[in-house]
Structure formats: C-alpha cells, structure tokens
PDB file of C-alpha atoms and ligand atoms in Angstrom:
ATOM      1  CA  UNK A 296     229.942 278.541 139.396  1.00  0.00           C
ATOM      2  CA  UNK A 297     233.342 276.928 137.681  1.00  0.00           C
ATOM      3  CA  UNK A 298     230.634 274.006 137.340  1.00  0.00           C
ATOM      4  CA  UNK A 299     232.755 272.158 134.411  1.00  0.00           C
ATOM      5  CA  UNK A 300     235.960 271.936 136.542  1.00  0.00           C
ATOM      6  CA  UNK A 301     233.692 269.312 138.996  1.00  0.00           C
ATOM      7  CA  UNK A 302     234.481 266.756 136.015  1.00  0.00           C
ATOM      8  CA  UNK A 303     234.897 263.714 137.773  1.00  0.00           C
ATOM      9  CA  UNK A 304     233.628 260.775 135.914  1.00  0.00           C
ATOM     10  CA  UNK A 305     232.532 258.110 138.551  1.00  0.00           C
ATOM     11  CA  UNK A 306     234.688 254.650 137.963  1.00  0.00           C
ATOM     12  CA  UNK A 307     231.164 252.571 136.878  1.00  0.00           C
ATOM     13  CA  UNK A 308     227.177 253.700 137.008  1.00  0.00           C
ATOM     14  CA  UNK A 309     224.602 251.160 136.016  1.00  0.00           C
ATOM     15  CA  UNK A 310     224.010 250.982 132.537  1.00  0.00           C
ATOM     16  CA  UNK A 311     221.284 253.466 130.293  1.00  0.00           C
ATOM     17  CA  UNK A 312     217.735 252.387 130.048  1.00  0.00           C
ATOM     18  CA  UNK A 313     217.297 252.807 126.452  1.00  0.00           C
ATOM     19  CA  UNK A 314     213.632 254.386 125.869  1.00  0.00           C
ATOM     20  CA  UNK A 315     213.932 254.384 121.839  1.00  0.00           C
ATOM     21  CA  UNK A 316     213.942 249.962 122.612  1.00  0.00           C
ATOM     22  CA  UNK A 317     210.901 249.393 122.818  1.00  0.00           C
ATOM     23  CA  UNK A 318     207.754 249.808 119.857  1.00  0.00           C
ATOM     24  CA  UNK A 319     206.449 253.086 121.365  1.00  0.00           C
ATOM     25  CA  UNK A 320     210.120 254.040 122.359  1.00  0.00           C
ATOM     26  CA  UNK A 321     210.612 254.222 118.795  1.00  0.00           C
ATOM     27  CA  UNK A 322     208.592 258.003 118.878  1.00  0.00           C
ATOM     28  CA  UNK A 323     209.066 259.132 122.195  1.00  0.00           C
ATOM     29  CA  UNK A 324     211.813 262.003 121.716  1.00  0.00           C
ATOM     30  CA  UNK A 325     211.248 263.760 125.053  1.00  0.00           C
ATOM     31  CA  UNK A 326     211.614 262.338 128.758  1.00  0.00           C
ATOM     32  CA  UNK A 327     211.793 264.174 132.082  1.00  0.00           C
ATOM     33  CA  UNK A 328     213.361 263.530 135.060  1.00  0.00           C
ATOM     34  CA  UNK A 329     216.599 261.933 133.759  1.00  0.00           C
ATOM     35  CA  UNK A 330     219.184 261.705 136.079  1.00  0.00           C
ATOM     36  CA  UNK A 331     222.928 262.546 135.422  1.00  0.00           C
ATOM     37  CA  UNK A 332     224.976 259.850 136.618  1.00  0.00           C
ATOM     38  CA  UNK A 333     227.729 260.840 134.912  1.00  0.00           C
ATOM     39  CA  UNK A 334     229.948 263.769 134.126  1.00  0.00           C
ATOM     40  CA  UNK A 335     232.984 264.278 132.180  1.00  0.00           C
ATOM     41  CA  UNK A 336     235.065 266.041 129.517  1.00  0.00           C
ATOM     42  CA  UNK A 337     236.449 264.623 126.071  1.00  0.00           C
ATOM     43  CA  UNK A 338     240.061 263.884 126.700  1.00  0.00           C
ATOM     44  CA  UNK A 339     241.217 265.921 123.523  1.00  0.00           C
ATOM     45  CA  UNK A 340     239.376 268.983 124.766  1.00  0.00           C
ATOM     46  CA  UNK A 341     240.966 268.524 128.091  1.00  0.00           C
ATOM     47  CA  UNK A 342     244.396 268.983 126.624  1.00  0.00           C
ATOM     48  CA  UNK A 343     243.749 271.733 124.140  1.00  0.00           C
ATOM     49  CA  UNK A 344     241.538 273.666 126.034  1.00  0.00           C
ATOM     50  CA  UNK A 345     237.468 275.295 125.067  1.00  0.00           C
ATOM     51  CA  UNK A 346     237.738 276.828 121.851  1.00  0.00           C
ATOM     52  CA  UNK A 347     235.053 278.683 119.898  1.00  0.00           C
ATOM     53  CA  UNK A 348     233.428 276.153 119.528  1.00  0.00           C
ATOM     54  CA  UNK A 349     232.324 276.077 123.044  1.00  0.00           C
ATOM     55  CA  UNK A 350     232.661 273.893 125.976  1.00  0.00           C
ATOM     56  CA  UNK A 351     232.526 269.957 125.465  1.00  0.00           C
ATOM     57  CA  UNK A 352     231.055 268.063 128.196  1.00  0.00           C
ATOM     58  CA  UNK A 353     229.910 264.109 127.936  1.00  0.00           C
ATOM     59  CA  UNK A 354     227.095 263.089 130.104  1.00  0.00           C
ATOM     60  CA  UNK A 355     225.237 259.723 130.993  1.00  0.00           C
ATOM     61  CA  UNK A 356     221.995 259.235 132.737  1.00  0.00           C
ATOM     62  CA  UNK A 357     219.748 256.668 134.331  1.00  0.00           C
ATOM     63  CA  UNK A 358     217.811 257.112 131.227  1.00  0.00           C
ATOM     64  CA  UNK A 359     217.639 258.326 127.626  1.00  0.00           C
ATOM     65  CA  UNK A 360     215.635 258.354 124.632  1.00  0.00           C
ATOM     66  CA  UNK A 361     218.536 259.622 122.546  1.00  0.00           C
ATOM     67  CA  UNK A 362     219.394 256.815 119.563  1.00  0.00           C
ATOM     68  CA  UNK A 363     223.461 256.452 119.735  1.00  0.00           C
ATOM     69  CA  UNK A 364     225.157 256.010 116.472  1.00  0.00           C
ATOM     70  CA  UNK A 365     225.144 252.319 115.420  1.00  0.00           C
ATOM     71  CA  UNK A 366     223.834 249.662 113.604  1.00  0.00           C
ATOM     72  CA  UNK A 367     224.112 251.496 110.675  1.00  0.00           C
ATOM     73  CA  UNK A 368     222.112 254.231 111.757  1.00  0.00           C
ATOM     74  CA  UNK A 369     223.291 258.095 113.084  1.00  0.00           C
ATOM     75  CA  UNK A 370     222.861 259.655 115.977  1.00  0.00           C
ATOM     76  CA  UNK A 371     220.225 261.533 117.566  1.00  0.00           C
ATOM     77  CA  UNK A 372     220.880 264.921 118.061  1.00  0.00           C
ATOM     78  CA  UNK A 373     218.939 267.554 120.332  1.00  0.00           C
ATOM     79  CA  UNK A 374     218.679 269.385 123.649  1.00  0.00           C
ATOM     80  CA  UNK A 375     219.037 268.407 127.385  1.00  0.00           C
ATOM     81  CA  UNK A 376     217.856 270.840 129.749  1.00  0.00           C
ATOM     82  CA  UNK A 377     219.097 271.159 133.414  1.00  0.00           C
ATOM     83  CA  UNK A 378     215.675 271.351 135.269  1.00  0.00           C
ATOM     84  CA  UNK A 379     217.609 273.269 138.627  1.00  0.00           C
ATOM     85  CA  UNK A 380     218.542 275.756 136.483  1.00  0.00           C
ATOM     86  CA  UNK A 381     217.032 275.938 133.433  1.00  0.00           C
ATOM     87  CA  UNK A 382     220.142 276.056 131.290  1.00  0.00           C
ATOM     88  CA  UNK A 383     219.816 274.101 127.869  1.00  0.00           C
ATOM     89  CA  UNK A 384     223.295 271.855 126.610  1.00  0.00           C
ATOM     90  CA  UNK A 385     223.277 270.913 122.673  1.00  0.00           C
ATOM     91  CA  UNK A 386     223.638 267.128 121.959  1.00  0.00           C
ATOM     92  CA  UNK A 387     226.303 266.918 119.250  1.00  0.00           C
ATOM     93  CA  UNK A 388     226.281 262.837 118.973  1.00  0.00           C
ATOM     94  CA  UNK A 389     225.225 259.766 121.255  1.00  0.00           C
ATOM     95  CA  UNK A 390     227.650 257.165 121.394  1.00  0.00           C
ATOM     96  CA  UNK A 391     226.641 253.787 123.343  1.00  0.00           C
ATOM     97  CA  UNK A 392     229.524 251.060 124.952  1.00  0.00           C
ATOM     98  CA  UNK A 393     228.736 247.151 124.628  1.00  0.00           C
ATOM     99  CA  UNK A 394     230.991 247.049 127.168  1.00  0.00           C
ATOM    100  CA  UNK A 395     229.677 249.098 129.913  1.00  0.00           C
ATOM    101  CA  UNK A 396     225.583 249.214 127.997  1.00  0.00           C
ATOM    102  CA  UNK A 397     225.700 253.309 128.710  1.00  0.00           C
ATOM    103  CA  UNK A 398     225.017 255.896 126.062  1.00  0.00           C
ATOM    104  CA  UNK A 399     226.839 259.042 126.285  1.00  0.00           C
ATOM    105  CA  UNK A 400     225.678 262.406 125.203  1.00  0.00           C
ATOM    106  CA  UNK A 401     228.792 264.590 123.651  1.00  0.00           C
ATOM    107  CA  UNK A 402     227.306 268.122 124.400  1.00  0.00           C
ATOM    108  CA  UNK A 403     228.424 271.384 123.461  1.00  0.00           C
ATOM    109  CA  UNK A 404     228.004 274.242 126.299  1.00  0.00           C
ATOM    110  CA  UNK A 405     227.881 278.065 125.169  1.00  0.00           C
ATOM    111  CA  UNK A 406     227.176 279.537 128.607  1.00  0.00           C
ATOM    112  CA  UNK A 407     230.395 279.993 130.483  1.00  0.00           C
ATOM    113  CA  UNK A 408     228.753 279.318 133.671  1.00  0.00           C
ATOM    114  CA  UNK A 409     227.005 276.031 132.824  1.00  0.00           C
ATOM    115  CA  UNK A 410     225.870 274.505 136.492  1.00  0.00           C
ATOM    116  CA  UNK A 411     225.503 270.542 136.018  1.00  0.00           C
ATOM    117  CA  UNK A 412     226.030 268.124 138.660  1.00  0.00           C
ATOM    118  CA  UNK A 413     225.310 264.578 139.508  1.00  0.00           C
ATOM    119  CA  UNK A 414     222.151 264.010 140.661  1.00  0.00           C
ATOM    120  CA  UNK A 415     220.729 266.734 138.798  1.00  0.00           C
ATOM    121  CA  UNK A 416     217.305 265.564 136.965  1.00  0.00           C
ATOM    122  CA  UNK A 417     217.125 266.886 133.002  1.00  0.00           C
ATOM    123  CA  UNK A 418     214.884 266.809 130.294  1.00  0.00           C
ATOM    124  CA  UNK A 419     216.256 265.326 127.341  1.00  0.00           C
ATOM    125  CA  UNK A 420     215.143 266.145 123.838  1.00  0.00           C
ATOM    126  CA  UNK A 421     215.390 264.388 120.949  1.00  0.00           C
ATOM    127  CA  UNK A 422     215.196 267.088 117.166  1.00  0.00           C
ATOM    128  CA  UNK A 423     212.060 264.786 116.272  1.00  0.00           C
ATOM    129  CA  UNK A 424     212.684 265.786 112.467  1.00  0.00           C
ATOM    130  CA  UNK A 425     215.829 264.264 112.354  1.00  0.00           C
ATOM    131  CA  UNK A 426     215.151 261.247 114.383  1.00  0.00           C
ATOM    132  CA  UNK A 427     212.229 260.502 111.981  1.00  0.00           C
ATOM    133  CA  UNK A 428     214.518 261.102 108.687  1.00  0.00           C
ATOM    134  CA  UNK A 429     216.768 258.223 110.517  1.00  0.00           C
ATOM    135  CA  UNK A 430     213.686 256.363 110.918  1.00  0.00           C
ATOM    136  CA  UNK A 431     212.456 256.317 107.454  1.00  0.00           C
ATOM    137  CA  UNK A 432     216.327 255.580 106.133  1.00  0.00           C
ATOM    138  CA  UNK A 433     216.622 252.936 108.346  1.00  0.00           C
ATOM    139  CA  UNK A 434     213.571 251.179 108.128  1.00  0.00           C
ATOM    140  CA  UNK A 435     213.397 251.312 103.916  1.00  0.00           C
ATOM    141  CA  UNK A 436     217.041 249.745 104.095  1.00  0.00           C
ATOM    142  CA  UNK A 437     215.012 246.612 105.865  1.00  0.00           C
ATOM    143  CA  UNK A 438     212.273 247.095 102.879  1.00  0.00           C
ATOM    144  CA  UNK A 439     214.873 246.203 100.661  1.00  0.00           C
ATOM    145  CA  UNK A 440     215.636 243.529 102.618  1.00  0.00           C
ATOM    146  CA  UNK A 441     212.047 242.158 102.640  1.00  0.00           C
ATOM    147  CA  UNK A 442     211.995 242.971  98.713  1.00  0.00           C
ATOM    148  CA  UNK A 443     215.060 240.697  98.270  1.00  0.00           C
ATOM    149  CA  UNK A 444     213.458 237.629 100.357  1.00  0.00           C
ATOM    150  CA  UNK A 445     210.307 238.128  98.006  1.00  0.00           C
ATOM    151  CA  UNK A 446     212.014 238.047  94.927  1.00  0.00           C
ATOM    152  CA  UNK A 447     213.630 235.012  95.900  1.00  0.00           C
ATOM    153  CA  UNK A 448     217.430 236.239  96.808  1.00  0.00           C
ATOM    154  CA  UNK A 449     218.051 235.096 100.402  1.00  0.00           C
ATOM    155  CA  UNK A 450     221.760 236.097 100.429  1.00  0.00           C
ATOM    156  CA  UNK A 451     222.850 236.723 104.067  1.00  0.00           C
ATOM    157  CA  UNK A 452     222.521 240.589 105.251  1.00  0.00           C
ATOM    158  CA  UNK A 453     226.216 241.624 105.536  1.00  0.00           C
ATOM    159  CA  UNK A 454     226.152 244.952 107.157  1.00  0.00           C
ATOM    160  CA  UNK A 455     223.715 248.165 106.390  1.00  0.00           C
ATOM    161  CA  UNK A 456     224.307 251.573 105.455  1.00  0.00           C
ATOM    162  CA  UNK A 457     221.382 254.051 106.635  1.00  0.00           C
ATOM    163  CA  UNK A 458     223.525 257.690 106.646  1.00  0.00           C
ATOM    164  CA  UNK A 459     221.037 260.547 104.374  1.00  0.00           C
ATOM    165  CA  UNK A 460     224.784 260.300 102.406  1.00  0.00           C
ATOM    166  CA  UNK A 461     224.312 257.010 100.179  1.00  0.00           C
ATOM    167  CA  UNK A 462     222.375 254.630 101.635  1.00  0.00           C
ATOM    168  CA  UNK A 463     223.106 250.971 101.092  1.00  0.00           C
ATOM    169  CA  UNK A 464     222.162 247.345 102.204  1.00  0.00           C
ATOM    170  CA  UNK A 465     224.892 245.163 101.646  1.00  0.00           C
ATOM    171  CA  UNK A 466     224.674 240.860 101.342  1.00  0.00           C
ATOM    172  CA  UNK A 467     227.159 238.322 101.605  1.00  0.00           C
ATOM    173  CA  UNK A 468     226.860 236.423  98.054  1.00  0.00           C
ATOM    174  CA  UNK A 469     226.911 237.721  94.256  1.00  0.00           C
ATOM    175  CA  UNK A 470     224.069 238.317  91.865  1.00  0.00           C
ATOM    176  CA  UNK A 471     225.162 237.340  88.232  1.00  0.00           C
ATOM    177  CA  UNK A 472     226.167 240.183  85.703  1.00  0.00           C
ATOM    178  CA  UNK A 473     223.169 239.899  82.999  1.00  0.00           C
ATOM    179  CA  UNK A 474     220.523 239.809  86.109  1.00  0.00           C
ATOM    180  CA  UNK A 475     221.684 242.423  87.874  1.00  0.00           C
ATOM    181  CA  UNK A 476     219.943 245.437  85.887  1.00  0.00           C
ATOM    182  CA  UNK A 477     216.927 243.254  85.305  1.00  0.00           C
ATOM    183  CA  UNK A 478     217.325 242.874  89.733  1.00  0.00           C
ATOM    184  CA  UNK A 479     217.228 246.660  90.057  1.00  0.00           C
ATOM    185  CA  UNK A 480     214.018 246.863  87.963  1.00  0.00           C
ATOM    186  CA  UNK A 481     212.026 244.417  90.152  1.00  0.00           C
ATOM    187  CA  UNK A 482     213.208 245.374  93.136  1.00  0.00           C
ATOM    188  CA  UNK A 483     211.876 249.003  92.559  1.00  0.00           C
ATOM    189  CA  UNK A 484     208.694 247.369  91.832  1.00  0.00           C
ATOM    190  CA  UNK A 485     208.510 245.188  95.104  1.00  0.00           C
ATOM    191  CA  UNK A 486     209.573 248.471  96.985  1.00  0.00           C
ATOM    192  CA  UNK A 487     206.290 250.275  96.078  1.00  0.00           C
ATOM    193  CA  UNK A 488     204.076 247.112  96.412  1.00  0.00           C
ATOM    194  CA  UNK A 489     205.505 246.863  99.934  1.00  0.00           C
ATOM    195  CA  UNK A 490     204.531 250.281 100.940  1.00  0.00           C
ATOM    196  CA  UNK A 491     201.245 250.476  99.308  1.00  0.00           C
ATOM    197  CA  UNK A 492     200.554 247.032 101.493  1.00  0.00           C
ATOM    198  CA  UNK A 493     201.188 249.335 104.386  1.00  0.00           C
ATOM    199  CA  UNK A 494     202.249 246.206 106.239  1.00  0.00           C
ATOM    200  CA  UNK A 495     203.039 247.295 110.225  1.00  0.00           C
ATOM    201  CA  UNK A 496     206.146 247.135 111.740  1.00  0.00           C
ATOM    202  CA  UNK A 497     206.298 244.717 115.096  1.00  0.00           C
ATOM    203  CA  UNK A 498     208.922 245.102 117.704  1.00  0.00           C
ATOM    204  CA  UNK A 499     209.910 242.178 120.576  1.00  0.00           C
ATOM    205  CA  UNK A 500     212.571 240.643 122.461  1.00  0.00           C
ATOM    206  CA  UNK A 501     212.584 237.032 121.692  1.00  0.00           C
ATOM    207  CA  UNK A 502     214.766 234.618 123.512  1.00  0.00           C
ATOM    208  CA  UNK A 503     217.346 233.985 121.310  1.00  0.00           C
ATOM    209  CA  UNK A 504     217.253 230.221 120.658  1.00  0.00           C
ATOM    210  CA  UNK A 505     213.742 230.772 119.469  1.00  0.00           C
ATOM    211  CA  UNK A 506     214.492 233.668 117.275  1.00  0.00           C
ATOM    212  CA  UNK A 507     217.331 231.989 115.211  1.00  0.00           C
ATOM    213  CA  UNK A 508     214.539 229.303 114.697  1.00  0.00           C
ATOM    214  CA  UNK A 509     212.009 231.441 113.987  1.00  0.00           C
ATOM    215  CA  UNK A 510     214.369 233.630 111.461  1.00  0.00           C
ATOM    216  CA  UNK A 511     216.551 231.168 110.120  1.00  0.00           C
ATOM    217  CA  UNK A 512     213.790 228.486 108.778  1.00  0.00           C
ATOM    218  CA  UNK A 513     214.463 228.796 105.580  1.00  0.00           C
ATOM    219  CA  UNK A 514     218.032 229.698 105.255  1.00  0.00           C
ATOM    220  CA  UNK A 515     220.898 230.509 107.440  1.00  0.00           C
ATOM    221  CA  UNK A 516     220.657 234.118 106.881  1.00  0.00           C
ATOM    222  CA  UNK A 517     221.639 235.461 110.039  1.00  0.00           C
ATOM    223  CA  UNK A 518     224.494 234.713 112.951  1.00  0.00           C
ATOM    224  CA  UNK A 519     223.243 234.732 116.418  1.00  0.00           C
ATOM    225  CA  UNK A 520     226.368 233.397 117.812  1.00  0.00           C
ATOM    226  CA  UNK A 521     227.282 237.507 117.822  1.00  0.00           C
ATOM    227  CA  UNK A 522     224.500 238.021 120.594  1.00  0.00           C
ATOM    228  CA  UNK A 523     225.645 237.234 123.909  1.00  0.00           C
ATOM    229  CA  UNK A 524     221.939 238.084 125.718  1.00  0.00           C
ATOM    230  CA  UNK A 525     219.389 235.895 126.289  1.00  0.00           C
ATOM    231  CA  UNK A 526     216.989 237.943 124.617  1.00  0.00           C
ATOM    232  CA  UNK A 527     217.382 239.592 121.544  1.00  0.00           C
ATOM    233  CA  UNK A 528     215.263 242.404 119.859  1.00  0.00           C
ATOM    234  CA  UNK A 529     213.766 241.445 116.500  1.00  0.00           C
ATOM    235  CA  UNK A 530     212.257 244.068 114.857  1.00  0.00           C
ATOM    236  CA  UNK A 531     210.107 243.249 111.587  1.00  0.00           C
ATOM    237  CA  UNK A 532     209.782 245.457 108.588  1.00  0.00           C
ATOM    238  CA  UNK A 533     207.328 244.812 105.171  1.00  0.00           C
ATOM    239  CA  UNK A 534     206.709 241.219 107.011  1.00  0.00           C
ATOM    240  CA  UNK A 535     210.629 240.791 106.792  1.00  0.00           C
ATOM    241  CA  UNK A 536     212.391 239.897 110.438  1.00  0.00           C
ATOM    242  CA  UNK A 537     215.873 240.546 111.702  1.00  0.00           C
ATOM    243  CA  UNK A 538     217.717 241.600 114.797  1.00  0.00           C
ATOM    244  CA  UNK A 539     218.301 245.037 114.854  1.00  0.00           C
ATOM    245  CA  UNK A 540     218.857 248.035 117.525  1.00  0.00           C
ATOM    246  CA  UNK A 541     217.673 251.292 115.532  1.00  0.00           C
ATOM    247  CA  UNK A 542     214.509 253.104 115.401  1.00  0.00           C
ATOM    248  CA  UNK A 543     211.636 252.741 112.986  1.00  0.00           C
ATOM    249  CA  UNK A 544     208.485 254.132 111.341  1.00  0.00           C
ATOM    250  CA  UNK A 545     205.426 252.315 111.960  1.00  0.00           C
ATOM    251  CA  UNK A 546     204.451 251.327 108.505  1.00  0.00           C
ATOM    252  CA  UNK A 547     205.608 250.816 105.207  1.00  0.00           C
ATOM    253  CA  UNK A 548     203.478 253.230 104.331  1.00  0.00           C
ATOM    254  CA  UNK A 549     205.465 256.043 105.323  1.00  0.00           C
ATOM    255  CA  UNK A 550     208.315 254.989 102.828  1.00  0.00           C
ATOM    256  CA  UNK A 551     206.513 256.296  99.641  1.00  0.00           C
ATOM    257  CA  UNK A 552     209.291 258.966  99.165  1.00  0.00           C
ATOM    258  CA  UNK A 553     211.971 256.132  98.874  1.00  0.00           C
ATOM    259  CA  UNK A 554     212.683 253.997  95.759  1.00  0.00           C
ATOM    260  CA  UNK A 555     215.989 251.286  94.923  1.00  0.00           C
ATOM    261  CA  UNK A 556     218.857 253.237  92.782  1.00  0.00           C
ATOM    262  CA  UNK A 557     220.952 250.750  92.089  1.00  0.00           C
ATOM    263  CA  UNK A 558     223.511 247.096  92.492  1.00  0.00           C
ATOM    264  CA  UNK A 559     226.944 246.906  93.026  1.00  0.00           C
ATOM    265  CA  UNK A 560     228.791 243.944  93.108  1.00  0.00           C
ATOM    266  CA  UNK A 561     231.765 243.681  93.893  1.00  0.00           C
ATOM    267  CA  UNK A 562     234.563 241.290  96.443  1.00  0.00           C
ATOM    268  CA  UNK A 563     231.721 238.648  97.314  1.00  0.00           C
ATOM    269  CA  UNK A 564     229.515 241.042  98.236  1.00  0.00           C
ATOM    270  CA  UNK A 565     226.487 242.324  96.759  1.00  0.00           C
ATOM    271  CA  UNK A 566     225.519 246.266  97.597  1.00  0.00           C
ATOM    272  CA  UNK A 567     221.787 247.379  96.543  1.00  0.00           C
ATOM    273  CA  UNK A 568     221.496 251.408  96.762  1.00  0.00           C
ATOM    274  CA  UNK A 569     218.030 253.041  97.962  1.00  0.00           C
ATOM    275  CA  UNK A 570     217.017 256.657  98.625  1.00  0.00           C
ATOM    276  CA  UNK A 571     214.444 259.223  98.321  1.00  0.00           C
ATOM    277  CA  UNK A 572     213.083 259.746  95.499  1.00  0.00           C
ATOM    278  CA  UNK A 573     215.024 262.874  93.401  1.00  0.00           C
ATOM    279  CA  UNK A 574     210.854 264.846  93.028  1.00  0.00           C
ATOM    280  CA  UNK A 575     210.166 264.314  96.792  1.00  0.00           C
ATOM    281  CA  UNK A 576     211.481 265.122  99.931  1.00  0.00           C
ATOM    282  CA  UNK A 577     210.800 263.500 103.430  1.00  0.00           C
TER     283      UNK A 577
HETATM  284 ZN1  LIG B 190     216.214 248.112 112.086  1.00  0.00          ZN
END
C-alpha cells in the first residue's frame, strides 16, 4: 500500500517513556511492543521528493529505548521492526523536544511499499556496539570530572563534549600557564587510579532541592535553576555526582582503554581532552 502518503502527524501524543533513564535502562537496547503514536515526514524531504537515499519517515512511540542526541552525547542508531508486517526501518538519529518530552526516530525506508500505521506495535533496536562506545565516551568525560574534584580543581562543569571525534570536558574558570602541563600529568594518573578502583556507577532521581544540597556542599559547581522538574536524575561516576541525561557503563572499570590527552585554555574557559588510548581499541 502507498503507506507513506497516510503521513499525518497527530497535533500532540503524550510524551516518550524513556527506557535508557533508568540504571538498568542504561543496557536495555531492545523493547517490544512499542506503539507508534506518531507518523510523519521531514519537511525538506517533503518538498524535494525520495531520493536514493530512500524514503525518510520520523516516528514517535509510547516508548523507546533509543538515546536522542544530547547532553553531549550522539544518538543511538539501529532498527525498528513493524511486528504486522515484518518490515525493518533504519534509525538514522533520535532527536528528543523539551518542549513536547517526545523522542523522534528519523528513519530511512528502502522498501517502496513500507506499511506503518498508528497503532501499529514495533520492536525497536538499539546497534548495542555503538550505544556502548557512547557509553564508555560519555561516562570517562565524568571520570575526568571526578579526577578534577580529586585533585583539588572544583571549577564549574561548563558543557561536555562526548562525540568518538575529540572528546572534551569543558569548565568555567582558568588553570594557570606553568600548571597546566604538570595538570595533564596528574590527571592521567587519577584517570587510571579511578578505574582500577572500579568504583560503580549509581543512577536516581532526587528531588531537586535536595540534590543541589547534596551536590553543591562544597562549592557552587552546578546551576539547578536550569531544571524546571521536581526531580532531577543524578547520575554518579568514579564517586563524582552531577545531573546528567546520557547513558553509562557500570563501572570505572570498563574505562581502561581511555586516558587524558591534553588542556586548553582559552576565553575563561578551561577544556581538558580525553580518549582512547592510541594501542587499544574499545
Ligand atoms: Zn552522564
């Protein structure tokens, strides 16, 4: 059937329940039985037409244990397959709205005669190889994080960069010139005794009053005035807590292939590089 000229995006649906959220979330990368609320095609493909590329569609569900881009850290990418009929979509990217608290899946569709509707029930796969590459970038950029705190520098976390492409945690705040090198050194060190302490990571949702106590006792290091929940998930990595919305590994221990490269400073802002190792690979 002419399946993707249905597209009719209903006006709202209720918003994604986010499987990835909570700690076991963080490895599930398969769910059945999620139902598409939502179908529709990317405006820009609308206007220019399929190309060889294949079809574009954008889909939302009831639920999903895809990881949208954010927060630093890419998207999931994978498979959804149509249970009625079998057919398989590729997810491309997951994007999620703060304003509307659904993720969409951006799929590409080879078979002409794609049959999707609302209602339909699909089981959505997450490539588990990539999600757990994100994982492991993500989580060491909070290592470095709990490596600063150690070694004394509590400069506020300005905004983190967890791409495979040059990885960086950034902080509000300058390290002086002759201790920057001497920074680098120590902060390679801290990096392996963090992992070989194979400290666990914890995941909750804290009410939010109680986590800016909790995290900012020592310093104002973070801004909860951004979060406009009640709750807020705090996820804690190499004993180190913040609020954050990605996906992690479950110990330090798994971040033996990763290592601190290097410090940039630079505007007011300090940049500390990490990455795997150049002899290992993930
Ligand atoms: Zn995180």
């Amino acid at each position: 059937m002419a399946a993707l000229a249905i597209i009719n995006s209903p006006v709202s649906i209720p918003p994604t329940d986010r499987l990835y959220l909570p700690y076991e979330g963080n490895f599930v990368t398969s769910k059945a039985g999620c139902k598409v609320l939502s179908i529709s095609r990317p405006e820009q493909q609308q206007q220019q037409g399929d190309d060889a590329t294949g079809t574009l569609i954008d889909l939302a569900f009831d639920a999903s244990p895809f990881h949208p881009q954010g927060g630093g850290q890419p998207s999931d990418v994978g498979t959804i397959s149509i249970e009625r009929t079998e057919q398989i979509l590729t997810v491309k990217k997951a994007t999620f709205s703060f304003e509307t608290n659904v993720v969409t899946h951006h799929c590409s569709v080879v078979a002409a005669d794609v049959d999707i509707r609302v209602g339909d029930t699909c089981t959505l796969n997450v490539d588990s190889e990539t999600r757990l590459l994100h994982s492991k970038y993500h989580s060491a950029g909070h290592l470095v994080d709990s490596a600063m705190y150690r070694l004394g520098y509590e400069l506020p976390p300005e905004k983190g960069y967890h791409f495979p492409d040059g990885p960086t945690v950034e902080y509000k705040g300058l390290v002086e010139a002759d201790k920057r090198q001497e920074l680098v050194k120590k902060l390679k060190e801290e990096f392996v005794t963090l992992v070989n302490e194979d400290i666990p990571t914890t995941i909750c949702m804290q009410i939010k009053e109680e986590a800016e106590a909790e995290l900012n006792r020592t310093q104002k290091n973070f801004d909860f005035s951004l979060f406009e929940d009640p709750e807020v998930r705090i996820v804690g990595v190499a004993d180190f807590k913040c609020p954050c919305g990605g996906t992690h590994v479950r110990s330090t221990k798994e971040l033996s292939e990763f290592t601190v490269t290097g410090i940039k400073c630079k505007k007011g802002v300090t940049k500390i590089k990490y990455d795997i190792m150049p002899s290992t690979s993930v």
